[in-house]
Structures are given as structure tokens and as C-alpha cells.
C-alpha positions as a LaTeX table, in Angstrom:
\begin{tabular}{lrrr}
\hline
Residue & $x$ (\AA) & $y$ (\AA) & $z$ (\AA) \\
\hline
Unk1 & $-244.68$ & $-127.54$ & $-177.20$ \\
Unk2 & $-246.43$ & $-124.41$ & $-176.02$ \\
Unk3 & $-244.78$ & $-121.13$ & $-177.10$ \\
Unk4 & $-244.83$ & $-118.07$ & $-174.80$ \\
Unk5 & $-243.55$ & $-114.71$ & $-175.99$ \\
Unk6 & $-245.43$ & $-112.23$ & $-173.78$ \\
Unk7 & $-244.40$ & $-111.07$ & $-170.31$ \\
Unk8 & $-248.12$ & $-110.68$ & $-169.54$ \\
Unk9 & $-248.79$ & $-114.38$ & $-169.99$ \\
Unk10 & $-250.27$ & $-115.78$ & $-166.73$ \\
Unk11 & $-248.14$ & $-118.92$ & $-166.78$ \\
Unk12 & $-245.00$ & $-116.89$ & $-167.34$ \\
Unk13 & $-245.85$ & $-114.69$ & $-164.37$ \\
Unk14 & $-246.19$ & $-117.81$ & $-162.23$ \\
Unk15 & $-242.76$ & $-119.01$ & $-163.39$ \\
Unk16 & $-241.21$ & $-115.65$ & $-162.44$ \\
Unk17 & $-242.74$ & $-115.92$ & $-158.99$ \\
Unk18 & $-241.36$ & $-119.43$ & $-158.50$ \\
Unk19 & $-237.91$ & $-118.25$ & $-159.54$ \\
Unk20 & $-237.79$ & $-115.25$ & $-157.23$ \\
Unk21 & $-240.14$ & $-115.77$ & $-154.30$ \\
Unk22 & $-239.73$ & $-118.21$ & $-151.42$ \\
Unk23 & $-243.33$ & $-117.57$ & $-150.34$ \\
Unk24 & $-244.57$ & $-118.42$ & $-153.85$ \\
Unk25 & $-242.69$ & $-121.71$ & $-153.71$ \\
Unk26 & $-244.14$ & $-122.51$ & $-150.29$ \\
Unk27 & $-247.67$ & $-121.61$ & $-151.37$ \\
Unk28 & $-247.56$ & $-123.59$ & $-154.60$ \\
Unk29 & $-245.44$ & $-126.47$ & $-153.32$ \\
Unk30 & $-243.27$ & $-126.16$ & $-156.42$ \\
Unk31 & $-239.66$ & $-125.30$ & $-157.20$ \\
Unk32 & $-237.35$ & $-124.90$ & $-160.20$ \\
Unk33 & $-234.46$ & $-127.08$ & $-161.32$ \\
Unk34 & $-232.11$ & $-125.20$ & $-163.65$ \\
Unk35 & $-229.68$ & $-126.93$ & $-166.01$ \\
Unk36 & $-229.16$ & $-130.29$ & $-167.65$ \\
Unk37 & $-227.45$ & $-131.95$ & $-164.65$ \\
Unk38 & $-230.32$ & $-131.41$ & $-162.22$ \\
Unk39 & $-232.97$ & $-132.12$ & $-164.82$ \\
Unk40 & $-231.31$ & $-135.36$ & $-165.92$ \\
Unk41 & $-230.94$ & $-136.46$ & $-162.28$ \\
Unk42 & $-234.61$ & $-135.72$ & $-161.67$ \\
Unk43 & $-235.65$ & $-137.78$ & $-164.68$ \\
Unk44 & $-233.48$ & $-140.65$ & $-163.49$ \\
Unk45 & $-234.64$ & $-140.73$ & $-159.87$ \\
Unk46 & $-238.08$ & $-139.08$ & $-159.77$ \\
Unk47 & $-239.51$ & $-139.24$ & $-163.28$ \\
Unk48 & $-241.38$ & $-136.67$ & $-165.38$ \\
Unk49 & $-241.54$ & $-133.08$ & $-164.03$ \\
Unk50 & $-244.72$ & $-131.05$ & $-163.79$ \\
Unk51 & $-243.39$ & $-128.79$ & $-166.54$ \\
Unk52 & $-240.28$ & $-128.46$ & $-168.67$ \\
Unk53 & $-239.38$ & $-124.87$ & $-169.56$ \\
Unk54 & $-237.00$ & $-124.09$ & $-172.44$ \\
Unk55 & $-235.34$ & $-121.09$ & $-173.98$ \\
Unk56 & $-235.79$ & $-121.01$ & $-177.76$ \\
Unk57 & $-232.05$ & $-121.18$ & $-178.37$ \\
Unk58 & $-231.69$ & $-124.32$ & $-176.24$ \\
Unk59 & $-233.48$ & $-126.39$ & $-178.84$ \\
Unk60 & $-230.20$ & $-126.50$ & $-180.77$ \\
Unk61 & $-228.33$ & $-128.00$ & $-177.78$ \\
Unk62 & $-227.85$ & $-131.78$ & $-178.11$ \\
Unk63 & $-228.17$ & $-132.49$ & $-174.36$ \\
Unk64 & $-231.37$ & $-130.48$ & $-174.18$ \\
Unk65 & $-232.70$ & $-132.14$ & $-177.33$ \\
Unk66 & $-232.12$ & $-135.58$ & $-175.79$ \\
Unk67 & $-233.98$ & $-134.63$ & $-172.60$ \\
Unk68 & $-236.88$ & $-133.06$ & $-174.50$ \\
Unk69 & $-237.19$ & $-136.13$ & $-176.70$ \\
Unk70 & $-237.55$ & $-138.32$ & $-173.60$ \\
Unk71 & $-240.19$ & $-135.98$ & $-172.23$ \\
Unk72 & $-242.18$ & $-135.89$ & $-175.45$ \\
Unk73 & $-242.22$ & $-139.68$ & $-175.54$ \\
Unk74 & $-243.94$ & $-139.53$ & $-172.14$ \\
Unk75 & $-246.30$ & $-136.73$ & $-173.20$ \\
Unk76 & $-244.81$ & $-134.26$ & $-170.72$ \\
Unk77 & $-245.78$ & $-130.59$ & $-170.59$ \\
Unk78 & $-243.08$ & $-128.62$ & $-172.45$ \\
Unk79 & $-243.07$ & $-124.81$ & $-172.65$ \\
Unk80 & $-240.78$ & $-122.72$ & $-174.86$ \\
Unk81 & $-239.95$ & $-119.12$ & $-173.93$ \\
Unk82 & $-238.13$ & $-116.50$ & $-175.92$ \\
Unk83 & $-234.55$ & $-116.18$ & $-174.72$ \\
Unk84 & $-235.29$ & $-112.80$ & $-173.14$ \\
Unk85 & $-238.18$ & $-114.21$ & $-171.11$ \\
Unk86 & $-236.22$ & $-117.28$ & $-170.08$ \\
Unk87 & $-233.19$ & $-115.26$ & $-168.96$ \\
Unk88 & $-235.45$ & $-113.24$ & $-166.68$ \\
Unk89 & $-236.36$ & $-116.36$ & $-164.67$ \\
Unk90 & $-233.05$ & $-118.23$ & $-164.79$ \\
Unk91 & $-230.58$ & $-117.70$ & $-161.94$ \\
Unk92 & $-227.76$ & $-119.47$ & $-163.78$ \\
Unk93 & $-225.36$ & $-117.35$ & $-165.79$ \\
Unk94 & $-224.54$ & $-118.76$ & $-169.22$ \\
Unk95 & $-226.89$ & $-121.70$ & $-168.67$ \\
Unk96 & $-228.18$ & $-123.95$ & $-171.44$ \\
Unk97 & $-231.77$ & $-122.70$ & $-171.23$ \\
Unk98 & $-233.51$ & $-125.66$ & $-169.58$ \\
Unk99 & $-235.39$ & $-125.92$ & $-166.32$ \\
Unk100 & $-238.00$ & $-128.19$ & $-164.72$ \\
Unk101 & $-240.91$ & $-127.20$ & $-162.51$ \\
Unk102 & $-241.14$ & $-129.93$ & $-159.86$ \\
Unk103 & $-243.26$ & $-130.59$ & $-156.76$ \\
Unk104 & $-241.60$ & $-130.13$ & $-153.38$ \\
Unk105 & $-241.99$ & $-133.37$ & $-151.37$ \\
Unk106 & $-243.96$ & $-132.91$ & $-148.17$ \\
Unk107 & $-242.64$ & $-135.59$ & $-145.84$ \\
Unk108 & $-243.74$ & $-136.39$ & $-142.31$ \\
Unk109 & $-240.79$ & $-136.92$ & $-139.96$ \\
Unk110 & $-240.69$ & $-140.38$ & $-138.36$ \\
Unk111 & $-241.56$ & $-140.73$ & $-134.69$ \\
Unk112 & $-238.31$ & $-142.54$ & $-133.91$ \\
Unk113 & $-234.81$ & $-141.92$ & $-135.24$ \\
Unk114 & $-233.16$ & $-145.31$ & $-135.78$ \\
Unk115 & $-230.73$ & $-144.95$ & $-138.71$ \\
Unk116 & $-227.85$ & $-142.77$ & $-139.90$ \\
Unk117 & $-229.12$ & $-139.22$ & $-140.24$ \\
Unk118 & $-228.16$ & $-135.54$ & $-140.28$ \\
Unk119 & $-229.81$ & $-133.00$ & $-137.96$ \\
Unk120 & $-229.44$ & $-129.34$ & $-138.93$ \\
Unk121 & $-230.19$ & $-126.70$ & $-136.31$ \\
Unk122 & $-230.89$ & $-123.32$ & $-137.91$ \\
Unk123 & $-228.48$ & $-123.66$ & $-140.81$ \\
Unk124 & $-228.79$ & $-120.44$ & $-142.81$ \\
Unk125 & $-226.59$ & $-120.50$ & $-145.89$ \\
Unk126 & $-228.12$ & $-122.20$ & $-148.97$ \\
Unk127 & $-224.68$ & $-123.19$ & $-150.27$ \\
Unk128 & $-223.79$ & $-124.87$ & $-146.99$ \\
Unk129 & $-227.09$ & $-126.71$ & $-146.84$ \\
Unk130 & $-226.78$ & $-127.94$ & $-150.42$ \\
Unk131 & $-223.18$ & $-129.07$ & $-149.84$ \\
Unk132 & $-224.19$ & $-131.00$ & $-146.72$ \\
Unk133 & $-227.02$ & $-132.70$ & $-148.59$ \\
Unk134 & $-224.60$ & $-133.64$ & $-151.36$ \\
Unk135 & $-222.02$ & $-135.04$ & $-148.93$ \\
Unk136 & $-224.68$ & $-136.92$ & $-146.97$ \\
Unk137 & $-226.02$ & $-138.56$ & $-150.12$ \\
Unk138 & $-222.51$ & $-139.49$ & $-151.26$ \\
Unk139 & $-221.83$ & $-141.06$ & $-147.85$ \\
Unk140 & $-224.99$ & $-143.15$ & $-148.01$ \\
Unk141 & $-226.99$ & $-141.20$ & $-145.41$ \\
Unk142 & $-230.67$ & $-141.31$ & $-146.34$ \\
Unk143 & $-232.34$ & $-138.85$ & $-143.95$ \\
Unk144 & $-231.75$ & $-135.15$ & $-143.26$ \\
Unk145 & $-233.83$ & $-133.22$ & $-140.69$ \\
Unk146 & $-233.92$ & $-129.41$ & $-140.77$ \\
Unk147 & $-235.22$ & $-127.33$ & $-137.90$ \\
Unk148 & $-237.50$ & $-124.33$ & $-138.14$ \\
Unk149 & $-235.46$ & $-121.35$ & $-139.23$ \\
Unk150 & $-233.16$ & $-123.33$ & $-141.51$ \\
Unk151 & $-232.72$ & $-122.35$ & $-145.15$ \\
Unk152 & $-235.43$ & $-123.71$ & $-147.43$ \\
Unk153 & $-234.08$ & $-127.03$ & $-148.68$ \\
Unk154 & $-235.86$ & $-126.89$ & $-152.05$ \\
Unk155 & $-234.88$ & $-123.35$ & $-152.99$ \\
Unk156 & $-233.10$ & $-123.02$ & $-156.36$ \\
Unk157 & $-229.78$ & $-122.12$ & $-154.68$ \\
Unk158 & $-229.84$ & $-125.16$ & $-152.39$ \\
Unk159 & $-230.87$ & $-127.38$ & $-155.29$ \\
Unk160 & $-227.92$ & $-126.21$ & $-157.37$ \\
Unk161 & $-225.49$ & $-126.77$ & $-154.50$ \\
Unk162 & $-226.99$ & $-130.21$ & $-153.82$ \\
Unk163 & $-226.26$ & $-131.37$ & $-157.39$ \\
Unk164 & $-229.03$ & $-133.98$ & $-157.38$ \\
Unk165 & $-228.76$ & $-135.11$ & $-153.74$ \\
Unk166 & $-232.37$ & $-134.05$ & $-153.15$ \\
Unk167 & $-233.62$ & $-136.86$ & $-155.35$ \\
Unk168 & $-231.93$ & $-139.74$ & $-153.49$ \\
Unk169 & $-232.46$ & $-138.77$ & $-149.83$ \\
Unk170 & $-235.44$ & $-137.83$ & $-147.66$ \\
Unk171 & $-235.38$ & $-134.22$ & $-146.45$ \\
Unk172 & $-237.65$ & $-133.25$ & $-143.57$ \\
Unk173 & $-238.20$ & $-129.56$ & $-142.89$ \\
Unk174 & $-239.58$ & $-127.66$ & $-139.89$ \\
Unk175 & $-238.66$ & $-130.53$ & $-137.57$ \\
Unk176 & $-238.73$ & $-130.29$ & $-133.76$ \\
Unk177 & $-235.17$ & $-131.55$ & $-133.25$ \\
Unk178 & $-235.53$ & $-131.63$ & $-129.47$ \\
Unk179 & $-238.32$ & $-134.21$ & $-129.65$ \\
Unk180 & $-236.57$ & $-136.14$ & $-132.39$ \\
Unk181 & $-233.35$ & $-136.40$ & $-130.39$ \\
Unk182 & $-235.25$ & $-137.38$ & $-127.25$ \\
Unk183 & $-236.76$ & $-140.37$ & $-129.08$ \\
Unk184 & $-233.58$ & $-141.36$ & $-130.94$ \\
Unk185 & $-232.51$ & $-144.99$ & $-130.89$ \\
Unk186 & $-229.08$ & $-144.06$ & $-132.24$ \\
Unk187 & $-226.27$ & $-141.95$ & $-130.81$ \\
Unk188 & $-226.38$ & $-138.23$ & $-131.52$ \\
Unk189 & $-222.94$ & $-136.73$ & $-132.18$ \\
Unk190 & $-222.12$ & $-133.03$ & $-132.36$ \\
Unk191 & $-218.79$ & $-131.38$ & $-133.15$ \\
Unk192 & $-217.28$ & $-129.10$ & $-130.53$ \\
Unk193 & $-213.98$ & $-127.38$ & $-129.85$ \\
Unk194 & $-214.48$ & $-128.00$ & $-126.12$ \\
Unk195 & $-213.76$ & $-131.72$ & $-126.10$ \\
Unk196 & $-210.63$ & $-133.84$ & $-126.39$ \\
Unk197 & $-212.17$ & $-136.76$ & $-128.27$ \\
Unk198 & $-211.27$ & $-136.41$ & $-131.94$ \\
Unk199 & $-213.41$ & $-137.61$ & $-134.78$ \\
Unk200 & $-210.69$ & $-140.15$ & $-135.57$ \\
Unk201 & $-210.80$ & $-141.76$ & $-132.12$ \\
Unk202 & $-214.58$ & $-141.99$ & $-131.80$ \\
Unk203 & $-216.35$ & $-145.24$ & $-132.66$ \\
Unk204 & $-218.42$ & $-144.44$ & $-135.76$ \\
Unk205 & $-219.14$ & $-147.96$ & $-137.00$ \\
Unk206 & $-222.74$ & $-147.95$ & $-135.78$ \\
Unk207 & $-225.65$ & $-145.72$ & $-136.88$ \\
Unk208 & $-225.22$ & $-142.09$ & $-135.89$ \\
Unk209 & $-227.30$ & $-138.93$ & $-136.05$ \\
Unk210 & $-224.91$ & $-136.07$ & $-136.81$ \\
Unk211 & $-225.93$ & $-132.73$ & $-135.29$ \\
Unk212 & $-224.74$ & $-129.46$ & $-136.88$ \\
Unk213 & $-225.83$ & $-125.90$ & $-136.22$ \\
Unk214 & $-225.99$ & $-122.31$ & $-137.36$ \\
Unk215 & $-222.88$ & $-121.02$ & $-139.17$ \\
Unk216 & $-222.16$ & $-118.37$ & $-136.54$ \\
Unk217 & $-223.80$ & $-119.61$ & $-133.35$ \\
Unk218 & $-223.41$ & $-123.34$ & $-133.80$ \\
Unk219 & $-225.79$ & $-125.85$ & $-132.23$ \\
Unk220 & $-228.10$ & $-124.34$ & $-129.63$ \\
Unk221 & $-227.06$ & $-125.06$ & $-126.01$ \\
Unk222 & $-230.38$ & $-126.84$ & $-125.44$ \\
Unk223 & $-229.75$ & $-129.33$ & $-128.24$ \\
Unk224 & $-226.05$ & $-129.65$ & $-127.42$ \\
Unk225 & $-227.01$ & $-130.89$ & $-123.96$ \\
Unk226 & $-229.12$ & $-133.63$ & $-125.54$ \\
Unk227 & $-226.27$ & $-134.92$ & $-127.73$ \\
Unk228 & $-224.91$ & $-138.31$ & $-126.71$ \\
Unk229 & $-221.35$ & $-137.11$ & $-127.11$ \\
Unk230 & $-219.22$ & $-134.43$ & $-128.76$ \\
Unk231 & $-216.18$ & $-134.83$ & $-130.97$ \\
Unk232 & $-213.62$ & $-132.43$ & $-132.34$ \\
Unk233 & $-211.88$ & $-132.20$ & $-135.70$ \\
Unk234 & $-208.12$ & $-131.57$ & $-135.20$ \\
Unk235 & $-206.93$ & $-128.41$ & $-136.92$ \\
Unk236 & $-204.29$ & $-125.71$ & $-136.70$ \\
Unk237 & $-204.96$ & $-123.14$ & $-133.94$ \\
Unk238 & $-204.56$ & $-120.17$ & $-136.29$ \\
Unk239 & $-208.03$ & $-120.93$ & $-137.72$ \\
Unk240 & $-210.90$ & $-120.57$ & $-135.30$ \\
Unk241 & $-213.23$ & $-123.12$ & $-136.90$ \\
Unk242 & $-214.07$ & $-124.99$ & $-140.06$ \\
Unk243 & $-216.97$ & $-124.20$ & $-142.36$ \\
Unk244 & $-219.96$ & $-126.29$ & $-141.29$ \\
Unk245 & $-220.23$ & $-128.00$ & $-144.68$ \\
Unk246 & $-216.54$ & $-128.95$ & $-144.55$ \\
Unk247 & $-216.94$ & $-130.26$ & $-140.99$ \\
Unk248 & $-219.94$ & $-132.34$ & $-142.01$ \\
Unk249 & $-218.10$ & $-133.89$ & $-144.97$ \\
Unk250 & $-215.15$ & $-134.86$ & $-142.74$ \\
Unk251 & $-217.49$ & $-136.49$ & $-140.24$ \\
Unk252 & $-219.52$ & $-138.39$ & $-142.83$ \\
Unk253 & $-216.53$ & $-139.83$ & $-144.62$ \\
Unk254 & $-214.66$ & $-140.75$ & $-141.46$ \\
Unk255 & $-217.75$ & $-142.78$ & $-140.63$ \\
Unk256 & $-217.63$ & $-144.33$ & $-144.11$ \\
Unk257 & $-213.92$ & $-145.10$ & $-143.65$ \\
Unk258 & $-214.48$ & $-146.83$ & $-140.31$ \\
Unk259 & $-217.35$ & $-148.92$ & $-141.69$ \\
Unk260 & $-215.05$ & $-150.16$ & $-144.46$ \\
Unk261 & $-212.40$ & $-151.41$ & $-142.04$ \\
\hline
\end{tabular}
């Protein structure tokens, strides 16, 4: 293990940049996973991280000790920071003092859409994006496509909300959704309050690309016109609309329900 106790250490400065700067993450192609749940999921599905970063006090935590032992067996790069230094990079209150530095996958979107997928048009909130990724993974959807202007999928906030979903699905960012929809071999469904077909009366047994949009503006009119059909989620009229992450979860699991029939 390498010990770091100085704020002037070059590696520590890089870690602070990764924790706080989206541009630093884009430039380096790296992000941070904070906490035992995300780190354990990464080990299970992706393997050894580029670096493991610990707070000194975490070495007394049994979960952390187990993870570090696995890493040392595989000769991983482990760095120990003083608690004060670690707390300055961690965005998790009362965390255990463990994070991984991991590469951000750079995936090329397929030319043709031919399987269940999620298309996100300008989704802004990291919590919503992470929740949608988590629901998609739980529903067995393997591909998520994010347009330009969407929240960064591998930011620490989205990673925490995704709870490990990132490691079991393919996430494509900066995608031209218009071209992708135009080439789709599956139906593209969008939710809308201006249709009478409910999610429970639509046929969802076959592959579908679900299209969701910006929290305030929804799906752009241009993309909405390209959707194969629109469906609505029945709700009480006192509430104008559902949160986009809640809407997505309802759609995904109604599809799961129908496939089980």
C-alpha cells in the first residue's frame, strides 16, 4: 500500500479533480466509485480497478478488509490517505472510507437498434438517470442510449443512484437519437398524456425501445414524431405528471409482467 499524507501530492491532486470536476473525468476517462456496495459490484462484474483508495480508519472495517485482501491477492494498486485527505474527496457522508478509480467505458453505438433498449433525450438530473439505469438493469434491459446534453452517466452521483447497474448494461453517451430511431428494427414507445392507450393495454411482449425525455420539457417534438406509438400511465388528475424515473420503472416492469404471462 502507498501512503499519502500531503495535500500537495500529485496523485492526490488528481483524485480531487476526479471527485469534483466533470471535465477532469472526461479528459482522463476515469471516474470514482465510493462505498463498499459499488466497489464489490465492480469487482464482481468488471474485475480489478485502476486504483483502490482508502481512508486510514477504513482498514479496521471488516468489509473493507475483505475487499482489500482480494485486491492484494491480484496485486492491485492500493493507496491509503489520511482521513482528512480522504474526506476531502469523498462525496458520501459517513461513508466507510473506500473508493475505486475506474475507467469509463467508451462504447460505439450500434448502427441498428434491434433489442430492448432505453433512449434518453436530454435527461438532466443525475438521480433520475441513475434510477432509470437501475430499473432498466433490474428489468433485463441491456442497452441505454443517452443523447447529447444528458447528464454524464459515469459521474459519481449517477453511479451512486445506479447502485451497480452500470456494470451489467451497456451505456452509450452522446448518441444521435434521431438516426438511431430511424434505423430501429423494434418499436419505439414514448409516454404521453395526449393519448388514450394506457401502458396496460399496449402489447409489450416484443422488443421495445423506450423513449424518455427532459424532466421539464419531455421528449423533443422532433423525436416524438418518430416514435412508433405513445402510451399513457393512468393517474389521478390532481397530479400533473409522474417523475420520469418513476414512469420508466412502471413501463419496464409492465413489459416484464406481460412477458411472464
